[in-house]
GROMACS .gro file of C-alpha atoms in nm:
model
   67
    1MET     CA    1   0.367   2.871   1.371
    2GLU     CA    2   0.587   2.744   1.090
    3ARG     CA    3   0.585   2.383   0.983
    4ASN     CA    4   0.904   2.190   1.038
    5THR     CA    5   0.911   2.003   0.707
    6LYS     CA    6   1.241   1.831   0.787
    7LYS     CA    7   1.092   1.691   1.108
    8GLU     CA    8   0.775   1.585   0.923
    9TYR     CA    9   0.984   1.411   0.656
   10GLU     CA   10   1.187   1.222   0.918
   11TRP     CA   11   0.867   1.118   1.099
   12SER     CA   12   0.717   1.001   0.768
   13LYS     CA   13   1.026   0.792   0.688
   14GLN     CA   14   0.993   0.618   1.026
   15LYS     CA   15   0.622   0.545   0.984
   16TYR     CA   16   0.582   0.462   0.613
   17THR     CA   17   0.755   0.295   0.322
   18ARG     CA   18   0.707   0.409  -0.036
   19ILE     CA   19   0.608   0.143  -0.289
   20LEU     CA   20   0.621   0.242  -0.655
   21GLY     CA   21   0.544   0.046  -0.967
   22ASP     CA   22   0.446   0.096  -1.327
   23ILE     CA   23   0.141  -0.084  -1.462
   24ASP     CA   24  -0.037  -0.079  -1.795
   25LYS     CA   25  -0.189   0.265  -1.845
   26GLU     CA   26  -0.539   0.135  -1.925
   27LEU     CA   27  -0.537  -0.090  -1.619
   28GLY     CA   28  -0.408   0.191  -1.398
   29GLU     CA   29  -0.671   0.436  -1.518
   30GLU     CA   30  -0.948   0.182  -1.464
   31LEU     CA   31  -0.820   0.106  -1.114
   32LYS     CA   32  -0.798   0.476  -1.022
   33GLU     CA   33  -1.149   0.535  -1.153
   34LYS     CA   34  -1.294   0.242  -0.960
   35LEU     CA   35  -1.118   0.342  -0.638
   36LYS     CA   36  -1.237   0.701  -0.678
   37SER     CA   37  -1.597   0.580  -0.714
   38GLU     CA   38  -1.553   0.386  -0.388
   39ASN     CA   39  -1.389   0.686  -0.214
   40LYS     CA   40  -1.071   0.484  -0.155
   41SER     CA   41  -0.715   0.600  -0.197
   42ILE     CA   42  -0.457   0.393  -0.379
   43ALA     CA   43  -0.259   0.377  -0.052
   44SER     CA   44  -0.556   0.233   0.139
   45TRP     CA   45  -0.618  -0.019  -0.140
   46ILE     CA   46  -0.254  -0.130  -0.137
   47THR     CA   47  -0.261  -0.164   0.243
   48GLU     CA   48  -0.583  -0.366   0.237
   49ASN     CA   49  -0.458  -0.600  -0.034
   50ALA     CA   50  -0.111  -0.635   0.118
   51LYS     CA   51  -0.268  -0.750   0.446
   52LYS     CA   52  -0.485  -1.005   0.264
   53TYR     CA   53  -0.192  -1.130   0.057
   54LEU     CA   54   0.038  -1.172   0.355
   55LYS     CA   55  -0.233  -1.340   0.561
   56GLU     CA   56  -0.302  -1.589   0.279
   57ASN     CA   57   0.067  -1.666   0.242
   58LYS     CA   58   0.106  -1.727   0.615
   59LYS     CA   59  -0.170  -1.990   0.593
   60TRP     CA   60   0.005  -2.145   0.292
   61ASP     CA   61   0.345  -2.149   0.464
   62LYS     CA   62   0.196  -2.335   0.761
   63THR     CA   63   0.065  -2.613   0.536
   64ARG     CA   64   0.394  -2.666   0.353
   65PRO     CA   65   0.664  -2.894   0.492
   66ASN     CA   66   0.951  -2.689   0.638
   67GLY     CA   67   0.724  -2.380   0.626
   0.00000   0.00000   0.00000
């Protein structure tokens, strides 16, 4: 059975968003090395930290006037 790459691409666009950014090469290499040693992907690390960041900001917004 052949893969329907167009269908897979459309499904992927509905489920995920791509986040790209350039960081200092030394910092990026160190991060990749550390994540590899922990058997984590960059995507899982971004997801984990995005959830923490958004959760922290929701707490902050609730404590601010007009937040």
